[in-house]
Amino acid sequence: MDGLATNLHFHGLTVPPLCHQDDVLDTLIPPGTRPFEYRFRIPPDEPSGTYWYHPHVHGFTDPQVEGGASGALIVEGIERANKTLAGMPERVFVIRDEPLRNPDAPPSKESGAQPPLLRDPEGDILNTGTGGGKPARDLSINFVPVAFPEYTPATITAKPAEYEVWRVLNAAAVTYLDLQIAQGGVPQAMGLVSLDGVPITKNGAIPNRILWQGHMLVPPGSRIDFVYRTPPEGTRATLLTAAVDTGPAGENDPIRPLATIISRADAPDPPSKLPAVSTPLAARKLAWLGDVKPVRERKLYFSEQPSNPKDPNSPTLFFITLEGQQPKVYDPHSPPDIVVRQGDVEDWTVENRSHELHAFHIHQLHFLLAGWNGAPVNDTFLRDTINVPYWDGKSPAYPSVKLRMDFRDPNSVGTFVYHCHLLEHEDGGMMGAIRVEPTAVPRAK
Ligand SMILES: [Cu+2]
């Protein structure tokens, strides 16, 4: 592996894990070589929403993505899943993180007393637990930096009191977002219509559904498409991220603004508008994932360990382990950790045995949250990335999510990866490989 070589992963798309399509295991494009062509078909039934692409070279994903190598990919048709959106203007926001531009700057005067600044073995600023303090990374929104310590926000000008569809991608390498739009200190309603690229309509069974929220946690890698009504004429609002408690070993993600929303009657129209006519989508052929009985259960867990057991400050080893196997950092030369069969649905419980948040992501497919800390959940939407809460070091049970994993789509046949989407953790070994066997191959005993 070489930090100058690169490749692309198309996050969320149900595209085969094959070279020139969505393969990150064998595809490596060295610098100075001829252009490499990706050519694949977006499946006709790919749900409409926000997807994205970014490099995925093991060991170098974090620096490449923090360097800005990411982009949003919109699968059109959200107004067909929700007819109330027809004709609305739409905006796309890509939020990235990067090393601090002013790492030695003192905090701004308004921010008050500062908590002590501690660092983890990787040199990142640790969660202060106060919601304030110096962030571990700066953020940018559509490449406009909103840098510590002044956090000068970007500007969005909008026509007053208009419903718009906002699509936000958290392309940050390690930074969690808890997005909120505040006006005069009051959180404004954000109407979720699509999560991780999939409309929240339960395959069309609950059409035109909008889930109104006051804020939304968006882990690294995740996307939200939501309806928002712009402020009345002459007023303004702030798109911000609230602080996220990433755990005692997590990075510091303090509260900070991202953009000021200014309402003006003469504001230019956003460059894109959803079609004014909505023709309803055909229902998907596959049964709703929540109604399918899983054929197998597995347990996986996130854990961490100092590379030198005698030195807690030595670099951290990051693991995601199938219970029963030995924790190890990801090795591209090892056989797949998990083998499943196309057509199957499995339930995976993913535990967090570490003292910081992790975001579970798997390529090629979406899953359903079926349980949270042991309690059943009846979610009506799918995801491809999910936050797993940190362990406090005391509770008898580790925090966990139970995920219904969908291997029914023939496009998922092949070998691909699952990992933590905090890219520093992924590069540090928190990744495993899975092979989906074609249905023709007899089921493993
Ligand atoms: Cu992680």
GROMACS .gro file of C-alpha atoms and ligand atoms in nm:
model
  446
    1MET     CA    1   0.000   0.000   0.000
    2ASP     CA    2   0.117   0.346  -0.085
    3GLY     CA    3  -0.022   0.678   0.039
    4LEU     CA    4  -0.002   0.825  -0.311
    5ALA     CA    5  -0.204   0.548  -0.473
    6THR     CA    6  -0.579   0.584  -0.456
    7ASN     CA    7  -0.917   0.434  -0.549
    8LEU     CA    8  -1.284   0.508  -0.492
    9HIS     CA    9  -1.561   0.362  -0.282
   10PHE     CA   10  -1.920   0.452  -0.374
   11HIS     CA   11  -2.070   0.468  -0.026
   12GLY     CA   12  -2.427   0.338  -0.008
   13LEU     CA   13  -2.473   0.227  -0.368
   14THR     CA   14  -2.583  -0.131  -0.433
   15VAL     CA   15  -2.315  -0.181  -0.697
   16PRO     CA   16  -2.106  -0.503  -0.729
   17PRO     CA   17  -1.776  -0.514  -0.534
   18LEU     CA   18  -1.580  -0.567  -0.857
   19CYS     CA   19  -1.286  -0.387  -1.014
   20HIS     CA   20  -1.397  -0.079  -1.214
   21GLN     CA   21  -1.717  -0.084  -1.007
   22ASP     CA   22  -1.710  -0.064  -0.625
   23ASP     CA   23  -1.401  -0.262  -0.528
   24VAL     CA   24  -1.152  -0.130  -0.272
   25LEU     CA   25  -0.959  -0.453  -0.202
   26ASP     CA   26  -0.782  -0.506  -0.535
   27THR     CA   27  -0.816  -0.168  -0.704
   28LEU     CA   28  -0.522   0.065  -0.647
   29ILE     CA   29  -0.439   0.343  -0.889
   30PRO     CA   30  -0.076   0.454  -0.860
   31PRO     CA   31   0.014   0.817  -0.930
   32GLY     CA   32   0.121   0.900  -1.283
   33THR     CA   33  -0.064   0.613  -1.448
   34ARG     CA   34  -0.325   0.638  -1.721
   35PRO     CA   35  -0.672   0.750  -1.613
   36PHE     CA   36  -0.866   0.466  -1.451
   37GLU     CA   37  -1.225   0.429  -1.562
   38TYR     CA   38  -1.507   0.340  -1.326
   39ARG     CA   39  -1.811   0.216  -1.514
   40PHE     CA   40  -2.116   0.071  -1.343
   41ARG     CA   41  -2.491   0.079  -1.359
   42ILE     CA   42  -2.685   0.240  -1.078
   43PRO     CA   43  -2.960  -0.022  -1.024
   44PRO     CA   44  -3.298   0.102  -1.150
   45ASP     CA   45  -3.443   0.043  -0.802
   46GLU     CA   46  -3.161   0.220  -0.614
   47PRO     CA   47  -3.346   0.427  -0.351
   48SER     CA   48  -3.336   0.804  -0.409
   49GLY     CA   49  -3.130   1.013  -0.174
   50THR     CA   50  -2.775   1.121  -0.099
   51TYR     CA   51  -2.480   0.888  -0.156
   52TRP     CA   52  -2.112   0.974  -0.181
   53TYR     CA   53  -1.770   0.862  -0.296
   54HIS     CA   54  -1.426   0.881  -0.138
   55PRO     CA   55  -1.089   0.702  -0.155
   56HIS     CA   56  -1.054   0.377   0.042
   57VAL     CA   57  -0.686   0.276   0.043
   58HIS     CA   58  -0.626   0.084   0.365
   59GLY     CA   59  -0.395   0.283   0.593
   60PHE     CA   60  -0.434   0.606   0.394
   61THR     CA   61  -0.807   0.669   0.381
   62ASP     CA   62  -0.800   0.927   0.660
   63PRO     CA   63  -0.535   1.161   0.512
   64GLN     CA   64  -0.687   1.138   0.164
   65VAL     CA   65  -1.039   1.218   0.286
   66GLU     CA   66  -0.917   1.493   0.523
   67GLY     CA   67  -0.735   1.633   0.221
   68GLY     CA   68  -1.077   1.691   0.065
   69ALA     CA   69  -1.115   1.386  -0.161
   70SER     CA   70  -1.489   1.325  -0.135
   71GLY     CA   71  -1.804   1.418  -0.319
   72ALA     CA   72  -2.180   1.382  -0.295
   73LEU     CA   73  -2.375   1.167  -0.540
   74ILE     CA   74  -2.749   1.225  -0.561
   75VAL     CA   75  -2.984   0.951  -0.681
   76GLU     CA   76  -3.275   1.153  -0.813
   77GLY     CA   77  -3.642   1.086  -0.749
   78ILE     CA   78  -3.697   1.176  -0.385
   79GLU     CA   79  -4.013   1.366  -0.494
   80ARG     CA   80  -4.143   1.029  -0.621
   81ALA     CA   81  -4.111   0.881  -0.270
   82ASN     CA   82  -4.262   1.194  -0.116
   83LYS     CA   83  -4.489   1.398  -0.342
   84THR     CA   84  -4.495   1.694  -0.103
   85LEU     CA   85  -4.136   1.767  -0.210
   86ALA     CA   86  -4.222   1.816  -0.579
   87GLY     CA   87  -4.097   2.151  -0.707
   88MET     CA   88  -3.896   2.238  -0.395
   89PRO     CA   89  -3.553   2.395  -0.437
   90GLU     CA   90  -3.272   2.166  -0.319
   91ARG     CA   91  -2.927   2.230  -0.177
   92VAL     CA   92  -2.637   1.992  -0.115
   93PHE     CA   93  -2.395   2.048   0.172
   94VAL     CA   94  -2.074   1.848   0.215
   95ILE     CA   95  -1.920   1.885   0.559
   96ARG     CA   96  -1.556   1.782   0.578
   97ASP     CA   97  -1.295   1.794   0.854
   98GLU     CA   98  -0.925   1.874   0.838
   99PRO     CA   99  -0.631   1.936   1.073
  100LEU     CA  100  -0.666   2.260   1.271
  101ARG     CA  101  -0.563   2.566   1.069
  102ASN     CA  102  -0.467   2.753   1.386
  103PRO     CA  103  -0.359   2.476   1.623
  104ASP     CA  104  -0.178   2.711   1.860
  105ALA     CA  105  -0.437   2.989   1.868
  106PRO     CA  106  -0.590   3.070   2.207
  107PRO     CA  107  -0.967   3.025   2.229
  108SER     CA  108  -1.178   3.329   2.140
  109LYS     CA  109  -1.266   3.561   2.428
  110GLU     CA  110  -1.639   3.486   2.414
  111SER     CA  111  -1.587   3.115   2.474
  112GLY     CA  112  -1.517   3.168   2.847
  113ALA     CA  113  -1.311   2.945   3.077
  114GLN     CA  114  -1.143   2.665   2.887
  115PRO     CA  115  -1.131   2.303   2.997
  116PRO     CA  116  -0.786   2.142   3.018
  117LEU     CA  117  -0.654   2.015   2.686
  118LEU     CA  118  -0.554   1.648   2.681
  119ARG     CA  119  -0.447   1.434   2.384
  120ASP     CA  120  -0.488   1.067   2.299
  121PRO     CA  121  -0.192   0.848   2.188
  122GLU     CA  122  -0.263   0.951   1.827
  123GLY     CA  123  -0.215   1.318   1.923
  124ASP     CA  124  -0.584   1.409   1.885
  125ILE     CA  125  -0.746   1.645   2.134
  126LEU     CA  126  -0.957   1.435   2.372
  127ASN     CA  127  -1.323   1.496   2.443
  128THR     CA  128  -1.337   1.751   2.726
  129GLY     CA  129  -1.684   1.637   2.828
  130THR     CA  130  -1.790   2.004   2.854
  131GLY     CA  131  -1.916   2.067   2.501
  132GLY     CA  132  -1.647   2.332   2.459
  133GLY     CA  133  -1.272   2.360   2.420
  134LYS     CA  134  -1.048   2.327   2.119
  135PRO     CA  135  -1.185   2.085   1.855
  136ALA     CA  136  -0.984   1.785   1.740
  137ARG     CA  137  -1.039   1.896   1.377
  138ASP     CA  138  -1.162   2.202   1.193
  139LEU     CA  139  -1.476   2.171   0.984
  140SER     CA  140  -1.561   2.309   0.641
  141ILE     CA  141  -1.893   2.330   0.461
  142ASN     CA  142  -1.877   2.307   0.081
  143PHE     CA  143  -1.505   2.386   0.116
  144VAL     CA  144  -1.569   2.709   0.315
  145PRO     CA  145  -1.357   2.660   0.629
  146VAL     CA  146  -1.520   2.738   0.965
  147ALA     CA  147  -1.197   2.735   1.161
  148PHE     CA  148  -1.114   2.746   1.529
  149PRO     CA  149  -1.100   2.979   1.720
  150GLU     CA  150  -1.331   3.236   1.554
  151TYR     CA  151  -1.556   2.988   1.369
  152THR     CA  152  -1.656   3.247   1.107
  153PRO     CA  153  -1.959   3.074   0.951
  154ALA     CA  154  -2.029   3.034   0.580
  155THR     CA  155  -2.329   3.224   0.438
  156ILE     CA  156  -2.642   3.077   0.279
  157THR     CA  157  -2.881   3.329   0.126
  158ALA     CA  158  -3.233   3.203   0.071
  159LYS     CA  159  -3.574   3.333  -0.030
  160PRO     CA  160  -3.789   3.395   0.281
  161ALA     CA  161  -4.026   3.138   0.429
  162GLU     CA  162  -3.981   2.880   0.155
  163TYR     CA  163  -3.970   2.503   0.195
  164GLU     CA  164  -3.645   2.359   0.061
  165VAL     CA  165  -3.487   2.014   0.057
  166TRP     CA  166  -3.143   2.016   0.219
  167ARG     CA  167  -2.910   1.723   0.169
  168VAL     CA  168  -2.623   1.703   0.416
  169LEU     CA  169  -2.332   1.462   0.389
  170ASN     CA  170  -2.098   1.414   0.683
  171ALA     CA  171  -1.777   1.351   0.487
  172ALA     CA  172  -1.564   1.419   0.795
  173ALA     CA  173  -1.297   1.161   0.870
  174VAL     CA  174  -1.346   1.154   1.246
  175THR     CA  175  -1.591   1.429   1.346
  176TYR     CA  176  -1.946   1.355   1.459
  177LEU     CA  177  -2.214   1.613   1.378
  178ASP     CA  178  -2.528   1.683   1.576
  179LEU     CA  179  -2.696   1.918   1.329
  180GLN     CA  180  -2.943   2.179   1.433
  181ILE     CA  181  -3.082   2.499   1.282
  182ALA     CA  182  -3.131   2.765   1.545
  183GLN     CA  183  -3.318   3.089   1.510
  184GLY     CA  184  -3.307   3.329   1.805
  185GLY     CA  185  -3.176   3.037   2.010
  186VAL     CA  186  -3.477   2.820   1.921
  187PRO     CA  187  -3.418   2.492   1.731
  188GLN     CA  188  -3.612   2.491   1.402
  189ALA     CA  189  -3.794   2.188   1.264
  190MET     CA  190  -3.594   1.966   1.029
  191GLY     CA  191  -3.817   1.718   0.844
  192LEU     CA  192  -3.620   1.402   0.764
  193VAL     CA  193  -3.724   1.246   0.431
  194SER     CA  194  -3.428   1.024   0.345
  195LEU     CA  195  -3.153   0.870   0.559
  196ASP     CA  196  -2.827   0.730   0.420
  197GLY     CA  197  -2.973   0.755   0.069
  198VAL     CA  198  -3.299   0.571   0.141
  199PRO     CA  199  -3.641   0.742   0.173
  200ILE     CA  200  -3.791   0.671   0.516
  201THR     CA  201  -4.111   0.536   0.358
  202LYS     CA  202  -4.063   0.167   0.447
  203ASN     CA  203  -4.027   0.066   0.079
  204GLY     CA  204  -4.322   0.288  -0.011
  205ALA     CA  205  -4.560   0.140   0.250
  206ILE     CA  206  -4.568   0.477   0.433
  207PRO     CA  207  -4.552   0.721   0.140
  208ASN     CA  208  -4.486   1.094   0.181
  209ARG     CA  209  -4.350   1.042   0.531
  210ILE     CA  210  -4.165   1.323   0.705
  211LEU     CA  211  -4.006   1.277   1.047
  212TRP     CA  212  -3.978   1.619   1.217
  213GLN     CA  213  -3.678   1.660   1.445
  214GLY     CA  214  -3.515   1.941   1.643
  215HIS     CA  215  -3.164   1.808   1.579
  216MET     CA  216  -3.008   1.509   1.408
  217LEU     CA  217  -2.695   1.311   1.497
  218VAL     CA  218  -2.498   1.242   1.180
  219PRO     CA  219  -2.201   1.010   1.234
  220PRO     CA  220  -1.906   1.026   0.990
  221GLY     CA  221  -2.017   0.874   0.659
  222SER     CA  222  -2.391   0.924   0.714
  223ARG     CA  223  -2.631   1.150   0.517
  224ILE     CA  224  -2.962   1.319   0.589
  225ASP     CA  225  -3.205   1.472   0.340
  226PHE     CA  226  -3.455   1.697   0.515
  227VAL     CA  227  -3.718   1.962   0.453
  228TYR     CA  228  -3.653   2.301   0.605
  229ARG     CA  229  -3.853   2.622   0.592
  230THR     CA  230  -3.623   2.920   0.545
  231PRO     CA  231  -3.647   3.213   0.793
  232PRO     CA  232  -3.897   3.498   0.741
  233GLU     CA  233  -3.787   3.801   0.535
  234GLY     CA  234  -3.507   4.002   0.692
  235THR     CA  235  -3.421   3.744   0.962
  236ARG     CA  236  -3.145   3.491   0.991
  237ALA     CA  237  -3.079   3.151   1.140
  238THR     CA  238  -2.769   2.941   1.210
  239LEU     CA  239  -2.687   2.591   1.091
  240LEU     CA  240  -2.469   2.450   1.367
  241THR     CA  241  -2.340   2.131   1.516
  242ALA     CA  242  -2.408   2.080   1.883
  243ALA     CA  243  -2.132   1.921   2.090
  244VAL     CA  244  -2.112   1.542   2.070
  245ASP     CA  245  -2.004   1.338   2.373
  246THR     CA  246  -1.771   1.097   2.195
  247GLY     CA  247  -1.665   0.925   2.521
  248PRO     CA  248  -1.360   0.965   2.747
  249ALA     CA  249  -1.128   0.826   2.474
  250GLY     CA  250  -1.301   1.010   2.187
  251GLU     CA  251  -1.204   1.325   2.002
  252ASN     CA  252  -1.332   1.667   2.109
  253ASP     CA  253  -1.633   1.768   1.896
  254PRO     CA  254  -1.751   2.096   2.055
  255ILE     CA  255  -2.052   2.305   1.960
  256ARG     CA  256  -1.979   2.541   1.667
  257PRO     CA  257  -2.164   2.721   1.388
  258LEU     CA  258  -2.135   2.610   1.027
  259ALA     CA  259  -2.339   2.863   0.829
  260THR     CA  260  -2.557   3.170   0.870
  261ILE     CA  261  -2.885   3.148   0.679
  262ILE     CA  262  -2.995   3.493   0.559
  263SER     CA  263  -3.347   3.544   0.421
  264ARG     CA  264  -3.387   3.800   0.147
  265ALA     CA  265  -3.664   3.836  -0.111
  266ASP     CA  266  -3.403   3.906  -0.380
  267ALA     CA  267  -3.190   3.600  -0.292
  268PRO     CA  268  -3.094   3.395  -0.598
  269ASP     CA  269  -3.274   3.065  -0.650
  270PRO     CA  270  -3.071   2.759  -0.549
  271PRO     CA  271  -2.914   2.609  -0.864
  272SER     CA  272  -3.139   2.304  -0.853
  273LYS     CA  273  -3.509   2.239  -0.809
  274LEU     CA  274  -3.689   1.906  -0.774
  275PRO     CA  275  -3.924   1.820  -1.062
  276ALA     CA  276  -4.268   1.978  -1.019
  277VAL     CA  277  -4.448   1.656  -1.110
  278SER     CA  278  -4.424   1.347  -0.892
  279THR     CA  279  -4.499   1.004  -1.038
  280PRO     CA  280  -4.513   0.758  -0.747
  281LEU     CA  281  -4.238   0.495  -0.734
  282ALA     CA  282  -4.327   0.132  -0.791
  283ALA     CA  283  -4.304  -0.069  -0.468
  284ARG     CA  284  -3.977  -0.262  -0.437
  285LYS     CA  285  -4.006  -0.633  -0.507
  286LEU     CA  286  -3.825  -0.750  -0.196
  287ALA     CA  287  -4.018  -0.787   0.130
  288TRP     CA  288  -3.957  -0.519   0.394
  289LEU     CA  289  -3.641  -0.619   0.583
  290GLY     CA  290  -3.817  -0.591   0.919
  291ASP     CA  291  -4.060  -0.865   0.809
  292VAL     CA  292  -3.791  -1.113   0.707
  293LYS     CA  293  -3.682  -1.382   0.952
  294PRO     CA  294  -3.302  -1.389   0.988
  295VAL     CA  295  -3.134  -1.723   0.915
  296ARG     CA  296  -2.844  -1.663   1.152
  297GLU     CA  297  -2.724  -1.441   1.435
  298ARG     CA  298  -2.370  -1.318   1.484
  299LYS     CA  299  -2.199  -1.093   1.738
  300LEU     CA  300  -1.920  -0.852   1.653
  301TYR     CA  301  -1.745  -0.605   1.879
  302PHE     CA  302  -1.534  -0.293   1.857
  303SER     CA  303  -1.235  -0.285   2.093
  304GLU     CA  304  -0.905  -0.105   2.135
  305GLN     CA  305  -0.572  -0.185   2.296
  306PRO     CA  306  -0.236  -0.004   2.334
  307SER     CA  307   0.022  -0.153   2.095
  308ASN     CA  308   0.257  -0.188   2.393
  309PRO     CA  309   0.048  -0.336   2.677
  310LYS     CA  310   0.288  -0.184   2.933
  311ASP     CA  311   0.258   0.168   2.787
  312PRO     CA  312  -0.094   0.316   2.778
  313ASN     CA  313   0.039   0.602   2.563
  314SER     CA  314   0.171   0.376   2.288
  315PRO     CA  315  -0.022   0.393   1.957
  316THR     CA  316  -0.367   0.236   1.974
  317LEU     CA  317  -0.457  -0.085   1.793
  318PHE     CA  318  -0.816  -0.077   1.667
  319PHE     CA  319  -1.018  -0.398   1.624
  320ILE     CA  320  -1.355  -0.514   1.499
  321THR     CA  321  -1.389  -0.880   1.589
  322LEU     CA  322  -1.640  -1.156   1.519
  323GLU     CA  323  -1.707  -1.314   1.860
  324GLY     CA  324  -1.513  -1.636   1.887
  325GLN     CA  325  -1.224  -1.506   1.678
  326GLN     CA  326  -0.904  -1.344   1.809
  327PRO     CA  327  -0.896  -0.959   1.797
  328LYS     CA  328  -0.651  -0.848   1.524
  329VAL     CA  329  -0.593  -0.542   1.312
  330TYR     CA  330  -0.728  -0.574   0.958
  331ASP     CA  331  -0.494  -0.771   0.733
  332PRO     CA  332  -0.565  -0.743   0.359
  333HIS     CA  333  -0.396  -1.081   0.303
  334SER     CA  334  -0.620  -1.276   0.544
  335PRO     CA  335  -0.920  -1.475   0.421
  336PRO     CA  336  -1.263  -1.315   0.482
  337ASP     CA  337  -1.368  -1.303   0.847
  338ILE     CA  338  -1.731  -1.377   0.760
  339VAL     CA  339  -1.884  -1.580   0.476
  340VAL     CA  340  -2.256  -1.547   0.400
  341ARG     CA  341  -2.485  -1.658   0.122
  342GLN     CA  342  -2.663  -1.430  -0.121
  343GLY     CA  343  -3.035  -1.434  -0.053
  344ASP     CA  344  -2.988  -1.458   0.323
  345VAL     CA  345  -3.080  -1.211   0.592
  346GLU     CA  346  -2.882  -1.222   0.918
  347ASP     CA  347  -2.900  -1.041   1.252
  348TRP     CA  348  -2.570  -0.895   1.370
  349THR     CA  349  -2.525  -0.756   1.718
  350VAL     CA  350  -2.243  -0.502   1.719
  351GLU     CA  351  -2.103  -0.415   2.063
  352ASN     CA  352  -1.875  -0.134   2.165
  353ARG     CA  353  -1.626  -0.246   2.430
  354SER     CA  354  -1.417   0.072   2.403
  355HIS     CA  355  -1.443   0.413   2.569
  356GLU     CA  356  -1.521   0.608   2.252
  357LEU     CA  357  -1.789   0.613   1.985
  358HIS     CA  358  -1.755   0.406   1.670
  359ALA     CA  359  -1.965   0.420   1.353
  360PHE     CA  360  -2.036   0.079   1.198
  361HIS     CA  361  -2.049   0.078   0.817
  362ILE     CA  362  -2.069  -0.202   0.562
  363HIS     CA  363  -2.020  -0.169   0.187
  364GLN     CA  364  -2.273  -0.275  -0.078
  365LEU     CA  365  -2.587  -0.291   0.137
  366HIS     CA  366  -2.821  -0.126   0.384
  367PHE     CA  367  -2.937  -0.266   0.716
  368LEU     CA  368  -3.222  -0.214   0.960
  369LEU     CA  369  -3.177  -0.124   1.325
  370ALA     CA  370  -3.361  -0.411   1.501
  371GLY     CA  371  -3.235  -0.361   1.858
  372TRP     CA  372  -3.068  -0.106   2.083
  373ASN     CA  373  -2.888  -0.215   2.400
  374GLY     CA  374  -3.082  -0.540   2.398
  375ALA     CA  375  -3.428  -0.384   2.352
  376PRO     CA  376  -3.613  -0.446   2.025
  377VAL     CA  377  -3.649  -0.153   1.786
  378ASN     CA  378  -3.901  -0.138   1.508
  379ASP     CA  379  -3.734   0.113   1.276
  380THR     CA  380  -3.912   0.196   0.952
  381PHE     CA  381  -3.601   0.311   0.772
  382LEU     CA  382  -3.269   0.169   0.660
  383ARG     CA  383  -2.911   0.287   0.711
  384ASP     CA  384  -2.561   0.205   0.592
  385THR     CA  385  -2.378   0.371   0.884
  386ILE     CA  386  -2.474   0.369   1.251
  387ASN     CA  387  -2.328   0.510   1.569
  388VAL     CA  388  -2.252   0.256   1.845
  389PRO     CA  389  -2.245   0.421   2.192
  390TYR     CA  390  -1.928   0.396   2.402
  391TRP     CA  391  -1.882   0.178   2.712
  392ASP     CA  392  -1.853   0.373   3.036
  393GLY     CA  393  -1.624   0.112   3.193
  394LYS     CA  394  -1.879   0.023   3.463
  395SER     CA  395  -2.201  -0.101   3.308
  396PRO     CA  396  -2.232  -0.481   3.318
  397ALA     CA  397  -2.342  -0.493   2.952
  398TYR     CA  398  -2.158  -0.334   2.664
  399PRO     CA  399  -2.364  -0.089   2.456
  400SER     CA  400  -2.485  -0.256   2.139
  401VAL     CA  401  -2.693  -0.227   1.824
  402LYS     CA  402  -2.868  -0.521   1.661
  403LEU     CA  403  -2.867  -0.490   1.283
  404ARG     CA  404  -3.071  -0.687   1.032
  405MET     CA  405  -2.823  -0.739   0.749
  406ASP     CA  406  -2.963  -0.773   0.398
  407PHE     CA  407  -2.767  -0.999   0.162
  408ARG     CA  408  -3.060  -1.055  -0.075
  409ASP     CA  409  -2.946  -0.830  -0.360
  410PRO     CA  410  -2.742  -1.024  -0.622
  411ASN     CA  411  -2.522  -0.714  -0.659
  412SER     CA  412  -2.376  -0.785  -0.314
  413VAL     CA  413  -2.210  -1.112  -0.431
  414GLY     CA  414  -1.832  -1.090  -0.388
  415THR     CA  415  -1.583  -0.985  -0.122
  416PHE     CA  416  -1.598  -0.647   0.050
  417VAL     CA  417  -1.548  -0.483   0.388
  418TYR     CA  418  -1.721  -0.357   0.701
  419HIS     CA  419  -1.546  -0.114   0.933
  420CYS     CA  420  -1.564   0.181   1.166
  421HIS     CA  421  -1.623   0.497   0.961
  422LEU     CA  422  -1.398   0.704   1.186
  423LEU     CA  423  -1.124   0.676   0.929
  424GLU     CA  424  -0.839   0.696   1.180
  425HIS     CA  425  -0.985   0.381   1.338
  426GLU     CA  426  -1.038   0.213   1.001
  427ASP     CA  427  -0.678   0.288   0.895
  428GLY     CA  428  -0.564   0.165   1.237
  429GLY     CA  429  -0.715  -0.179   1.177
  430MET     CA  430  -1.086  -0.155   1.269
  431MET     CA  431  -1.203  -0.334   0.954
  432GLY     CA  432  -1.304  -0.686   0.852
  433ALA     CA  433  -1.377  -0.859   0.522
  434ILE     CA  434  -1.690  -1.048   0.423
  435ARG     CA  435  -1.757  -1.275   0.127
  436VAL     CA  436  -2.109  -1.313  -0.007
  437GLU     CA  437  -2.131  -1.645  -0.192
  438PRO     CA  438  -2.365  -1.678  -0.489
  439THR     CA  439  -2.687  -1.868  -0.416
  440ALA     CA  440  -2.568  -2.156  -0.636
  441VAL     CA  441  -2.296  -2.236  -0.384
  442PRO     CA  442  -2.426  -2.476  -0.114
  443ARG     CA  443  -2.484  -2.321   0.226
  444ALA     CA  444  -2.185  -2.345   0.466
  445LYS     CA  445  -2.246  -2.574   0.763
  446CU      CU  446  -1.420   0.392   1.541
   0.00000   0.00000   0.00000
